[in-house]
GROMACS .gro file of C-alpha atoms in nm:
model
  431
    1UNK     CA    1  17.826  16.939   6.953
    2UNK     CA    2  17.792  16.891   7.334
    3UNK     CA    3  17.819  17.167   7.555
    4UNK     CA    4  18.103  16.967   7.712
    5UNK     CA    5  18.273  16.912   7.365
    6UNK     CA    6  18.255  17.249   7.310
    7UNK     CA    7  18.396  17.345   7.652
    8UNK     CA    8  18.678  17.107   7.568
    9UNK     CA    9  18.766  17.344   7.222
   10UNK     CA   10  18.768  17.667   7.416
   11UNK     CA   11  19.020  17.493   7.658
   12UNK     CA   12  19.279  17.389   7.381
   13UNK     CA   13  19.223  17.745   7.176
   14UNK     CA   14  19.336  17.924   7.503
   15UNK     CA   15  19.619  17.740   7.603
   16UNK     CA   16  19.847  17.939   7.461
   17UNK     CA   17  19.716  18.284   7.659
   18UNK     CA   18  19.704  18.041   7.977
   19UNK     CA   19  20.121  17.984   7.977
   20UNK     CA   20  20.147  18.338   8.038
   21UNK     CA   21  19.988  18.357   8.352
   22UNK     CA   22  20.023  18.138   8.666
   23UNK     CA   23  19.805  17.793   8.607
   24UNK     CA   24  19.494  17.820   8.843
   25UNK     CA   25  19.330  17.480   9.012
   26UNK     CA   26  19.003  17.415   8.868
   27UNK     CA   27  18.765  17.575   9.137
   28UNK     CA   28  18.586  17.275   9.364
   29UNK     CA   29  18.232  17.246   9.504
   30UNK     CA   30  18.212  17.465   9.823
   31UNK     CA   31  18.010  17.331  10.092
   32UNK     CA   32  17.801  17.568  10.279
   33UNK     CA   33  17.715  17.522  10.607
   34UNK     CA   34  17.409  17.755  10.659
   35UNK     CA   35  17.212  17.568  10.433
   36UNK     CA   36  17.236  17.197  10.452
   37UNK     CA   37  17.117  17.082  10.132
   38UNK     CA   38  17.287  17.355   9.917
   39UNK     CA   39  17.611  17.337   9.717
   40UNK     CA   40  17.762  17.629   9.510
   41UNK     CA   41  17.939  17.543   9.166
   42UNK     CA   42  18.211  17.741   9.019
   43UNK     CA   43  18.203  17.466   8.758
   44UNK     CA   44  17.922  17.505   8.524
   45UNK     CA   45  17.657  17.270   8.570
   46UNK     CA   46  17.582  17.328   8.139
   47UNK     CA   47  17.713  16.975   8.139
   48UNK     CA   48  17.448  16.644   8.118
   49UNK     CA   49  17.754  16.417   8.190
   50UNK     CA   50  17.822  16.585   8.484
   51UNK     CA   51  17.491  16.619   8.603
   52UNK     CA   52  17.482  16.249   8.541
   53UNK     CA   53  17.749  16.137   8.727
   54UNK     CA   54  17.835  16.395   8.980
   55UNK     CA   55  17.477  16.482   9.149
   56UNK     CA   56  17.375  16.060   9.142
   57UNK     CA   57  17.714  16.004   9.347
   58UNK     CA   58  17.664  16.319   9.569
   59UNK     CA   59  17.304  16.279   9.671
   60UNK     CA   60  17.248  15.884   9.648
   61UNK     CA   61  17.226  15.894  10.027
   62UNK     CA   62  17.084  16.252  10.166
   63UNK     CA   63  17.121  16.255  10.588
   64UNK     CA   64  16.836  16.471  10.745
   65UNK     CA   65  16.886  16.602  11.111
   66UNK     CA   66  16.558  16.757  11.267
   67UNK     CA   67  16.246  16.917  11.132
   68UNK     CA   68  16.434  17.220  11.008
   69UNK     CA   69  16.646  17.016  10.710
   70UNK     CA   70  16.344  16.820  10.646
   71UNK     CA   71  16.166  17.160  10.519
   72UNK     CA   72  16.478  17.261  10.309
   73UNK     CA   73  16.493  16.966  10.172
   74UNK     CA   74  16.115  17.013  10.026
   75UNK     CA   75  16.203  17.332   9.889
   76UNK     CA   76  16.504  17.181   9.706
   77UNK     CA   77  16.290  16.852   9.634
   78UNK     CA   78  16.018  17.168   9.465
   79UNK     CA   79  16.304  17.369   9.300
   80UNK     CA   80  16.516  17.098   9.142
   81UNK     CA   81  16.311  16.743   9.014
   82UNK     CA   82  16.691  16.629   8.909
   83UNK     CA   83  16.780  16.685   9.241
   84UNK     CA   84  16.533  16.485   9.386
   85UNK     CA   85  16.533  16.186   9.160
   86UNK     CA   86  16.908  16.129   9.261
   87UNK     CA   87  16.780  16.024   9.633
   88UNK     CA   88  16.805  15.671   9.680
   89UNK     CA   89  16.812  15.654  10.030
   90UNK     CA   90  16.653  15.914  10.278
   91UNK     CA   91  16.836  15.896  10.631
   92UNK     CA   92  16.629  16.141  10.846
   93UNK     CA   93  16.708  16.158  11.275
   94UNK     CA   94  16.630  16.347  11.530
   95UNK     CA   95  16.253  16.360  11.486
   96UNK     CA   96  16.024  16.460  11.744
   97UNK     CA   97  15.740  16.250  11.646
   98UNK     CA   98  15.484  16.488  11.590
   99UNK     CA   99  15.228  16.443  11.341
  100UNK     CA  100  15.284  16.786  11.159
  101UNK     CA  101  15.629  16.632  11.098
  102UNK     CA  102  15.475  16.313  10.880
  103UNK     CA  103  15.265  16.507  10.722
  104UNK     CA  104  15.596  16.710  10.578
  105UNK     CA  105  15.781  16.361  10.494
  106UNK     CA  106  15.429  16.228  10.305
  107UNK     CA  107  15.429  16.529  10.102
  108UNK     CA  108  15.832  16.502  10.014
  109UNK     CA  109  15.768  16.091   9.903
  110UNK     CA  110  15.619  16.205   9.628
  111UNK     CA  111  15.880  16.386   9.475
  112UNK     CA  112  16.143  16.089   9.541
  113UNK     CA  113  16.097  15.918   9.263
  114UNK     CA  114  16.360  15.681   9.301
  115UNK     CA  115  16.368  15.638   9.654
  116UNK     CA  116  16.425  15.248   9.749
  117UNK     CA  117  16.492  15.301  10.139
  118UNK     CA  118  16.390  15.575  10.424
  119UNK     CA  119  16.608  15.534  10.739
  120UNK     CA  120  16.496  15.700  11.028
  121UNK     CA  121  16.701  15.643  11.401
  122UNK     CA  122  16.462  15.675  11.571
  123UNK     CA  123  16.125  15.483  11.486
  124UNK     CA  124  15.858  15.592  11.295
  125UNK     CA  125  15.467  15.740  11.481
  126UNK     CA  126  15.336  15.601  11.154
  127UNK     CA  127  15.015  15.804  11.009
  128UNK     CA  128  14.756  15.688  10.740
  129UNK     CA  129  14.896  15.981  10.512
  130UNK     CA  130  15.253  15.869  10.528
  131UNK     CA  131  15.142  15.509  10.480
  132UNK     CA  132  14.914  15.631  10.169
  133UNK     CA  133  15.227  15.815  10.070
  134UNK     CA  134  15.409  15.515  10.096
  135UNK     CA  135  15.139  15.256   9.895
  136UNK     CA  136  15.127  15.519   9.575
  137UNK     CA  137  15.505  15.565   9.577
  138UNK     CA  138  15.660  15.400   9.215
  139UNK     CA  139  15.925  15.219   9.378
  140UNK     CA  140  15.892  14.833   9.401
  141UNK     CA  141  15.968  14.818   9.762
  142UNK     CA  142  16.072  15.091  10.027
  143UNK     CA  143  16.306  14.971  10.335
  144UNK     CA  144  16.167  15.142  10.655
  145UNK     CA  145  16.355  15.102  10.997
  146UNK     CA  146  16.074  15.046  11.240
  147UNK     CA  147  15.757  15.153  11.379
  148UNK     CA  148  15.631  15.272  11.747
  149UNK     CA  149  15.287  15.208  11.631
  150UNK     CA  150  15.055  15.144  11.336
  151UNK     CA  151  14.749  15.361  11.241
  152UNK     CA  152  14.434  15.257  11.329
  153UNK     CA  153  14.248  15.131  11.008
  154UNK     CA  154  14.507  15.018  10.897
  155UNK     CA  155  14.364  14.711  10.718
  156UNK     CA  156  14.183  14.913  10.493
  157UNK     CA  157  14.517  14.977  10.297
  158UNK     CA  158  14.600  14.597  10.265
  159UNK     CA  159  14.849  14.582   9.954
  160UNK     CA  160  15.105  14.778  10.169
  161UNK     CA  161  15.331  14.439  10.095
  162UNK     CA  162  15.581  14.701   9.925
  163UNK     CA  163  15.683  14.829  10.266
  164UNK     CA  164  15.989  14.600  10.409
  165UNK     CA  165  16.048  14.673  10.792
  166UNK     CA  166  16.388  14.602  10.914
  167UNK     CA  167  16.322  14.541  11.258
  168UNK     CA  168  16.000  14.526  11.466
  169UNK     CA  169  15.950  14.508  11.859
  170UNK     CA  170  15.676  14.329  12.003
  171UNK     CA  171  15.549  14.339  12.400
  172UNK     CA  172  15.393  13.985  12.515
  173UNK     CA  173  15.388  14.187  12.869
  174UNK     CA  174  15.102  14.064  13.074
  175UNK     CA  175  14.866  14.329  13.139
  176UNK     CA  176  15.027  14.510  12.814
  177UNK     CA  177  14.866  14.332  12.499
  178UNK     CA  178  15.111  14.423  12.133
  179UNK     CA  179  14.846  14.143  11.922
  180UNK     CA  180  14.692  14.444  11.746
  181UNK     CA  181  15.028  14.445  11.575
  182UNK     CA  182  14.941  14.097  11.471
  183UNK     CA  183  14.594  14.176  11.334
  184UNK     CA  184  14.736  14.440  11.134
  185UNK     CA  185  15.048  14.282  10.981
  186UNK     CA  186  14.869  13.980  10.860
  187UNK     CA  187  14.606  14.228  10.705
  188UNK     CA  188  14.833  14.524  10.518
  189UNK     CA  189  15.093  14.244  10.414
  190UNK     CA  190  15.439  14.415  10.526
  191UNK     CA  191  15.752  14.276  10.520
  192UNK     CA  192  15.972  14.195  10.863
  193UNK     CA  193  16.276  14.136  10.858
  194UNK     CA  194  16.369  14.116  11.193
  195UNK     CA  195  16.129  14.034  11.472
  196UNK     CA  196  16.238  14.083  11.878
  197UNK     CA  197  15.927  13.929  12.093
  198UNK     CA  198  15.934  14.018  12.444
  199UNK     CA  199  15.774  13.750  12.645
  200UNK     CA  200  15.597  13.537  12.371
  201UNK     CA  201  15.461  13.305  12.602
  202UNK     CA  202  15.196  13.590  12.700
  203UNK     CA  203  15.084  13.663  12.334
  204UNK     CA  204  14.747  13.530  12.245
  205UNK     CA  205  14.854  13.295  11.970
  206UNK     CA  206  15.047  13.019  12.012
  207UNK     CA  207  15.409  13.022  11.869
  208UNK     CA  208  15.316  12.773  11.603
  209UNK     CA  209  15.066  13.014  11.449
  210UNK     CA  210  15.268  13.295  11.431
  211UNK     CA  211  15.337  13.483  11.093
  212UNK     CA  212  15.571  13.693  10.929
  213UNK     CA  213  15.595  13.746  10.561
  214UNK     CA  214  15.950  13.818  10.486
  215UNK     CA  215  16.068  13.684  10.829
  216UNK     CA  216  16.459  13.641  10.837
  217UNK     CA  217  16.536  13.665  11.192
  218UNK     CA  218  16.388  13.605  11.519
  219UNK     CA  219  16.501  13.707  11.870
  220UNK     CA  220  16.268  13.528  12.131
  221UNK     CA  221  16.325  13.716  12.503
  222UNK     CA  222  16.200  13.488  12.776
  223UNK     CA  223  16.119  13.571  13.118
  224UNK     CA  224  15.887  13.367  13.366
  225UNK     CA  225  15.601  13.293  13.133
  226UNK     CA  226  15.638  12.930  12.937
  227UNK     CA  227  15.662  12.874  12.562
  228UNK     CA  228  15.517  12.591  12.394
  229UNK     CA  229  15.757  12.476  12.114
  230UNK     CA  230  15.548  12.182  11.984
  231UNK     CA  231  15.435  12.332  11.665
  232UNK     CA  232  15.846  12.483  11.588
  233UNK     CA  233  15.806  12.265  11.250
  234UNK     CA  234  15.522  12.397  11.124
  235UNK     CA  235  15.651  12.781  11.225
  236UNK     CA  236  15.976  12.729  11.075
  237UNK     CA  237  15.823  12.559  10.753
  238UNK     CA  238  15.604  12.896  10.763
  239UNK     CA  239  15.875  13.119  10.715
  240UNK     CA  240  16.094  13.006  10.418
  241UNK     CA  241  16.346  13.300  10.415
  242UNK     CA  242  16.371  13.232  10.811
  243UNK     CA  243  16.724  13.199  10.882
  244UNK     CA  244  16.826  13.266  11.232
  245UNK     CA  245  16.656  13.241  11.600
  246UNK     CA  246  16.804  13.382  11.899
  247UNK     CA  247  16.696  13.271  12.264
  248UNK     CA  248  16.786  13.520  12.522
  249UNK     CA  249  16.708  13.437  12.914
  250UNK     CA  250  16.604  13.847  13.025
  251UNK     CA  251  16.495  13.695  13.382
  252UNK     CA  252  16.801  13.529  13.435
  253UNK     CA  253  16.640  13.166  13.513
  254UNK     CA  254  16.382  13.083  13.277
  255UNK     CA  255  16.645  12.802  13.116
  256UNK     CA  256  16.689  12.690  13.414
  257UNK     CA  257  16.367  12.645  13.508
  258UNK     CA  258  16.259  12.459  13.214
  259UNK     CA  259  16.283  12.110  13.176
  260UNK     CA  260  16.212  12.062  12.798
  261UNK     CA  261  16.427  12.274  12.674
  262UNK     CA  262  16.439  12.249  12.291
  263UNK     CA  263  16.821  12.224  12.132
  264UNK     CA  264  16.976  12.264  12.490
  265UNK     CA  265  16.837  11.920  12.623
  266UNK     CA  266  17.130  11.739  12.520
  267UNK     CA  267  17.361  12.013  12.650
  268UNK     CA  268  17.162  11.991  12.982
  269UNK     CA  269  17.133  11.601  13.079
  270UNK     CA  270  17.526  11.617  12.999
  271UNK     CA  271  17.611  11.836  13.271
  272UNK     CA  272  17.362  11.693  13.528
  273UNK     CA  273  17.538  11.376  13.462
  274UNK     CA  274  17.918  11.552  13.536
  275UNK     CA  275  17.742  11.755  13.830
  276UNK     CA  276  17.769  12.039  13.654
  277UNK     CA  277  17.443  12.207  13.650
  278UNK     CA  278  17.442  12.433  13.958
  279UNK     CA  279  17.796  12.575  13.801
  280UNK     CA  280  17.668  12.641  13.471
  281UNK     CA  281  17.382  12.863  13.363
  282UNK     CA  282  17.262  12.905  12.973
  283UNK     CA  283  17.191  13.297  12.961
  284UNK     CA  284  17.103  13.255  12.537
  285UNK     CA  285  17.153  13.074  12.249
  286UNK     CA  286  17.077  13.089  11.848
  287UNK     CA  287  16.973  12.855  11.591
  288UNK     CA  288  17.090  12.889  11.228
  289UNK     CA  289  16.963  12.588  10.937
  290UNK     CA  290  17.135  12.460  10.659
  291UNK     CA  291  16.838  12.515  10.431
  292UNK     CA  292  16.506  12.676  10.415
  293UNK     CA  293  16.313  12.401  10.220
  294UNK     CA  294  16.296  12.176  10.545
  295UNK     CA  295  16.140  12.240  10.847
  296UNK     CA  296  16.315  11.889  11.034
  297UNK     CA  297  16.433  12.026  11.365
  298UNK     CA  298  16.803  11.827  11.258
  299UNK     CA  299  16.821  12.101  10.995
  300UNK     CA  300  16.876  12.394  11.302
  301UNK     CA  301  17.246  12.378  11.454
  302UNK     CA  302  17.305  12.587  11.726
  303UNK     CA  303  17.575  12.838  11.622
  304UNK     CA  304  17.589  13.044  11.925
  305UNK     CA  305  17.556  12.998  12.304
  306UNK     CA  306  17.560  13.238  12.570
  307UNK     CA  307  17.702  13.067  12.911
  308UNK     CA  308  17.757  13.173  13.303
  309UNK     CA  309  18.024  12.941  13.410
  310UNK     CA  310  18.136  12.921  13.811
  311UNK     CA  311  18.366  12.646  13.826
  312UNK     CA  312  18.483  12.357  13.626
  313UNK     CA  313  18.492  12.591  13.297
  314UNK     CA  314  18.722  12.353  13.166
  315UNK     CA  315  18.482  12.027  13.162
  316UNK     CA  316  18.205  12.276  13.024
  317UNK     CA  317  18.394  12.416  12.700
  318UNK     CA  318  18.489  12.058  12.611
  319UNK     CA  319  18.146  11.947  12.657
  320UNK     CA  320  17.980  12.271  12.481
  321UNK     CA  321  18.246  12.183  12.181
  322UNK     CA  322  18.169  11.823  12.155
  323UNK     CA  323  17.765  11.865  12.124
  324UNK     CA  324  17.738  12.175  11.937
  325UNK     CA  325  18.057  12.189  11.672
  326UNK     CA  326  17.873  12.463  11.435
  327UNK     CA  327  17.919  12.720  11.719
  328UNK     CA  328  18.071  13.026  11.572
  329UNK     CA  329  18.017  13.270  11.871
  330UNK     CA  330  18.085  13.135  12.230
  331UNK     CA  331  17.994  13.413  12.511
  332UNK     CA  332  18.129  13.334  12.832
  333UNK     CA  333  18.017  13.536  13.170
  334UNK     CA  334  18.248  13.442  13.465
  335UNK     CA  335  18.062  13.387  13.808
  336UNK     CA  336  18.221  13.495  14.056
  337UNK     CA  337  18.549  13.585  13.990
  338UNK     CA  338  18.712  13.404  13.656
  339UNK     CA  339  18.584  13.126  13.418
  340UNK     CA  340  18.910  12.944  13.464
  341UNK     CA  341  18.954  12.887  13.822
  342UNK     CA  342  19.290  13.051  13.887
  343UNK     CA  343  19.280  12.954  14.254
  344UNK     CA  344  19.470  13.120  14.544
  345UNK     CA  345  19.867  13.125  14.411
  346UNK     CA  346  19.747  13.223  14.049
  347UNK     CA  347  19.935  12.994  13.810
  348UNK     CA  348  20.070  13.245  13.570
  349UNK     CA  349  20.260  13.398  13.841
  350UNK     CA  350  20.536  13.139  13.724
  351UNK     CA  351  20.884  13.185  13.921
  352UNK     CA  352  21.101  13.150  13.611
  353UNK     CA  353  20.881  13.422  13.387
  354UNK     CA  354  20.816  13.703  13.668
  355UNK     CA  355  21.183  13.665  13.784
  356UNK     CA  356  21.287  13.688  13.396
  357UNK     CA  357  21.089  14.003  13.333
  358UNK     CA  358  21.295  14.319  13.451
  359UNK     CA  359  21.115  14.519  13.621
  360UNK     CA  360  20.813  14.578  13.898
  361UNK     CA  361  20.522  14.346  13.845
  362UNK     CA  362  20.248  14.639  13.777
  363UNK     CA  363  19.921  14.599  13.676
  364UNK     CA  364  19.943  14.578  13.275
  365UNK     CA  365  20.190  14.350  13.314
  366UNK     CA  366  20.049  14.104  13.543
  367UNK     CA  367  19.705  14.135  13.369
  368UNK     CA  368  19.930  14.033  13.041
  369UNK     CA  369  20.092  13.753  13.182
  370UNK     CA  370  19.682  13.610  13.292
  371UNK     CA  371  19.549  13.639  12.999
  372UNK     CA  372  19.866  13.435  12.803
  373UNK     CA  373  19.772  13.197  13.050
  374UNK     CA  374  19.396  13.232  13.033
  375UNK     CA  375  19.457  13.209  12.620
  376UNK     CA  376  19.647  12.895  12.577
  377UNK     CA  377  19.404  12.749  12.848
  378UNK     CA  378  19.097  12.791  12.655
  379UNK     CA  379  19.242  12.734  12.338
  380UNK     CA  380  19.348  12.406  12.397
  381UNK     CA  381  18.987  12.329  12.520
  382UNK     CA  382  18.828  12.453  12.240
  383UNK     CA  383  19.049  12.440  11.947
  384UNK     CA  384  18.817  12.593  11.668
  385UNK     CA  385  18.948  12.909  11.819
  386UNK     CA  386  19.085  13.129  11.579
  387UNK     CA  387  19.149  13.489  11.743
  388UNK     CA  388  19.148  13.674  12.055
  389UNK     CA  389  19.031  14.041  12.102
  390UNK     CA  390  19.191  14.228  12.431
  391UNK     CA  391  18.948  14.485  12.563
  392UNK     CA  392  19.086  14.716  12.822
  393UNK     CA  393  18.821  14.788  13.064
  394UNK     CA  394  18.951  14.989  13.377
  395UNK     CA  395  19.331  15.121  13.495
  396UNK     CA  396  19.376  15.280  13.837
  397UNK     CA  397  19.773  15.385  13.824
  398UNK     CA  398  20.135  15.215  13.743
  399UNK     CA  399  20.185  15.130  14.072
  400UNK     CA  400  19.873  14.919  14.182
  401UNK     CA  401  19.882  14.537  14.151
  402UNK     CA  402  19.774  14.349  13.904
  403UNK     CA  403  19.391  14.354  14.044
  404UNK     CA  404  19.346  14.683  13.998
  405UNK     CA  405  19.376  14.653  13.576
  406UNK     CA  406  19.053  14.539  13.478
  407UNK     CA  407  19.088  14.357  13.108
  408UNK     CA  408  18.782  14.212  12.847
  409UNK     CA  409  18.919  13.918  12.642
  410UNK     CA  410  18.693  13.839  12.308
  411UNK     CA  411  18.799  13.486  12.167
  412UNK     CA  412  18.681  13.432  11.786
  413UNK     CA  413  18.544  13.069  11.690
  414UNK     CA  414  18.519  12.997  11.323
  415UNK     CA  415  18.325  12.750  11.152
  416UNK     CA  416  18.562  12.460  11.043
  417UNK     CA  417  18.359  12.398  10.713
  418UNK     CA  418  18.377  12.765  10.596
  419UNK     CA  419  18.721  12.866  10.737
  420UNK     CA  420  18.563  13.227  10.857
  421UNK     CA  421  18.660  13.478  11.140
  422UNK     CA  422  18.380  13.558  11.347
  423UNK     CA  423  18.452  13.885  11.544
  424UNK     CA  424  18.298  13.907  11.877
  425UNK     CA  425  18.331  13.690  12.146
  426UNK     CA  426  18.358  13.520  12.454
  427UNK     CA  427  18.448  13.735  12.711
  428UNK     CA  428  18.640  13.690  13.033
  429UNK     CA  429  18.733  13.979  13.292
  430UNK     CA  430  19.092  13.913  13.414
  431UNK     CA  431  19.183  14.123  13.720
   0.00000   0.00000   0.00000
């Protein structure tokens, strides 16, 4: 018999002694505070199905803040191997970055047996040991946030394809050269998830050549130098699990400035027909495809577009709605003062609504009254528009005029074909 079955006997044998007292609550874990990584039982742990299914559920995910917890948690890691085989994921911040500090997470690894993903805020000063640490682990794969740097020699441990990196920064700065990063990553094998480039048009390689194994999104931040998008088939037929690419415009005119534009081209001769152009500026933009097995350029829709509209916001959304239907997130920036040109008398001031609403036009309530106004507006323009988020950015007092409440609105655009929400976005400053 179990120890629990037999626990189970005592309980029924005494019931009879326990109706003459008061009936007592089972005692609970106690946390203690003083030691992060140590729990006192009342309960007796004699129990294999509660070892089971308690300690899985309570240390699945163990959260380590600084150096300190890191060392208890070796000397539960040495004092308890049931302890330490319930850690599937390993959440450690507040790291200084020292190497002293790896050292004490390689020796830990070793004792996770089961750990599948290491999550550190901050990113990782990797070493050779931890990386060694890493390679002889048993786990299939371990998830790793990111890296400041790679070790040097780091080709010599070339099956590290078990390590998946979630997200990976690279400098194409001029006079600031990240290609070692290349050199290693096509050596050791890892997996990227996500990839931000600063400045690609400065790395050595062309963009055609570049490779990720693993690659499932890709944020491309331009700035003065030029990229040359010839070979985007053969990268996108390179990356199979690719999914998403996001163009961002960091120097604030590097769309502008370029006349073959890929995806926006059509977007761009539009307005230069309406006269449009100097009023609109594309600040970013992603590409999502339908399917991974084709690298045809008809396969990318653009499901996202970052705009600066001054005037004529109006003509724009229609036009931005017409040629790109598969948006699902529409940012709009208003330059100067609104997207939708409200003009000197400020048409929601209606006559028949103020003089119907009792009481002194204060800020909230004027703000209110602009964005109805501003809402029906753009949702008439763009009618894929499913929701509106209200942001409330800035309130000076009850008795200043409506300028002085500053307000955020988010519209949400969902695909037609999937019927989705989309939280986030479009944004418009109403004060």
């Amino acid at each position: 018999m179990t120890d629990f079955g037999r626990a189970l006997i005592t309980s029924a044998a005494g019931a009879d002694r326990s109706r003459a007292t008061s009936l007592q609550p089972p005692a609970m874990p106690t946390y203690n505070h003083e030691n992060f990584f140590t729990l006192s039982f009342d309960i007796s742990l004699a129990s294999h199905q509660f070892q089971r299914i308690c300690l899985q559920l309570l240390f699945n995910h163990v959260k380590v803040r600084r150096v300190g917890e890191l060392r208890k948690l070796q000397g539960q890691c040495l004092l308890n191997d049931t302890f330490a085989a319930c850690i599937r994921t390993l959440d450690i911040t507040d790291m200084f970055g020292f190497e002293a500090d790896y050292e004490l997470l390689s020796q830990i690894l070793p004792h996770l047996c089961n750990l599948l993903c290491l999550l550190m805020l901050d990113q990782i000063h990797a070493t050779s040991k931890l990386f060694q640490a890493i390679q002889c682990h048993p786990s299939a794969t371990i998830a790793i946030s990111s890296f400041w740097n790679l070790p040097q020699g780091l080709s010599d441990h070339s099956d590290l394809w078990k390590i998946i990196v979630r997200a990976l920064h690279i400098y194409g700065n001029e006079g600031y050269s990240s290609n070692y990063y290349f050199d290693q990553l096509r050596d050791c094998g890892m997996q990227i998830k996500w990839v931000a480039i600063d400045q690609p048009g400065f790395l050595k390689e062309p963009f055609g050549m570049i490779r990720f194994s693993g690659l499932v999104e890709l944020q491309l931040r331009m700035k003065s130098s030029p990229v040359d998008f010839a070979s985007f088939n053969e990268f996108s037929c390179a990356h199979p699990h690719l999914q998403k690419i996001c163009f961002a415009d960091f120097d604030h005119s590097y769309f502008r400035e370029q006349s073959n534009l890929m995806f926006m081209e059509p977007f761009l001769d539009v307005l230069a027909r309406d006269g449009l152009a100097a009023a609109t500026r594309i600040r970013g933009f992603a590409v999502t495809r339908n399917t991974s097995i084709s690298n045809a350029l008809s396969h990318w829709n653009v499901t996202s577009l970052f705009l600066t509209i001054a005037e004529s916001s109006e003509q724009v959304l229609q036009l931005a709605s017409l040629l790109y239907p598969e948006i699902s997130i529409l940012t709009i920036v208003h330059a100067p003062c609104t997207v939708i040109e409200f003009g000197i008398d400020e048409p929601w001031q209606d006559p028949s609504i103020v003089e119907a609403y009792e009481g002194p036009m204060i800020g909230p309530v004027a703000t209110e009254f602009a964005m109805n106004w501003c809402i029906s507006r753009i949702a008439t323009v763009v009618p894929s528009i499913e929701a509106f988020y209200i942001k409330e950015e800035g309130y000076d007092g009850p008795n200043l005029t409506g300028r002085s409440h500053r307000a955020t609105l988010f519209l949400s655009i969902s695909l037609h074909s999937q019927g989705i929400q989309v939280g986030v976005q479009a944004q418009d400053r109403l004060q």
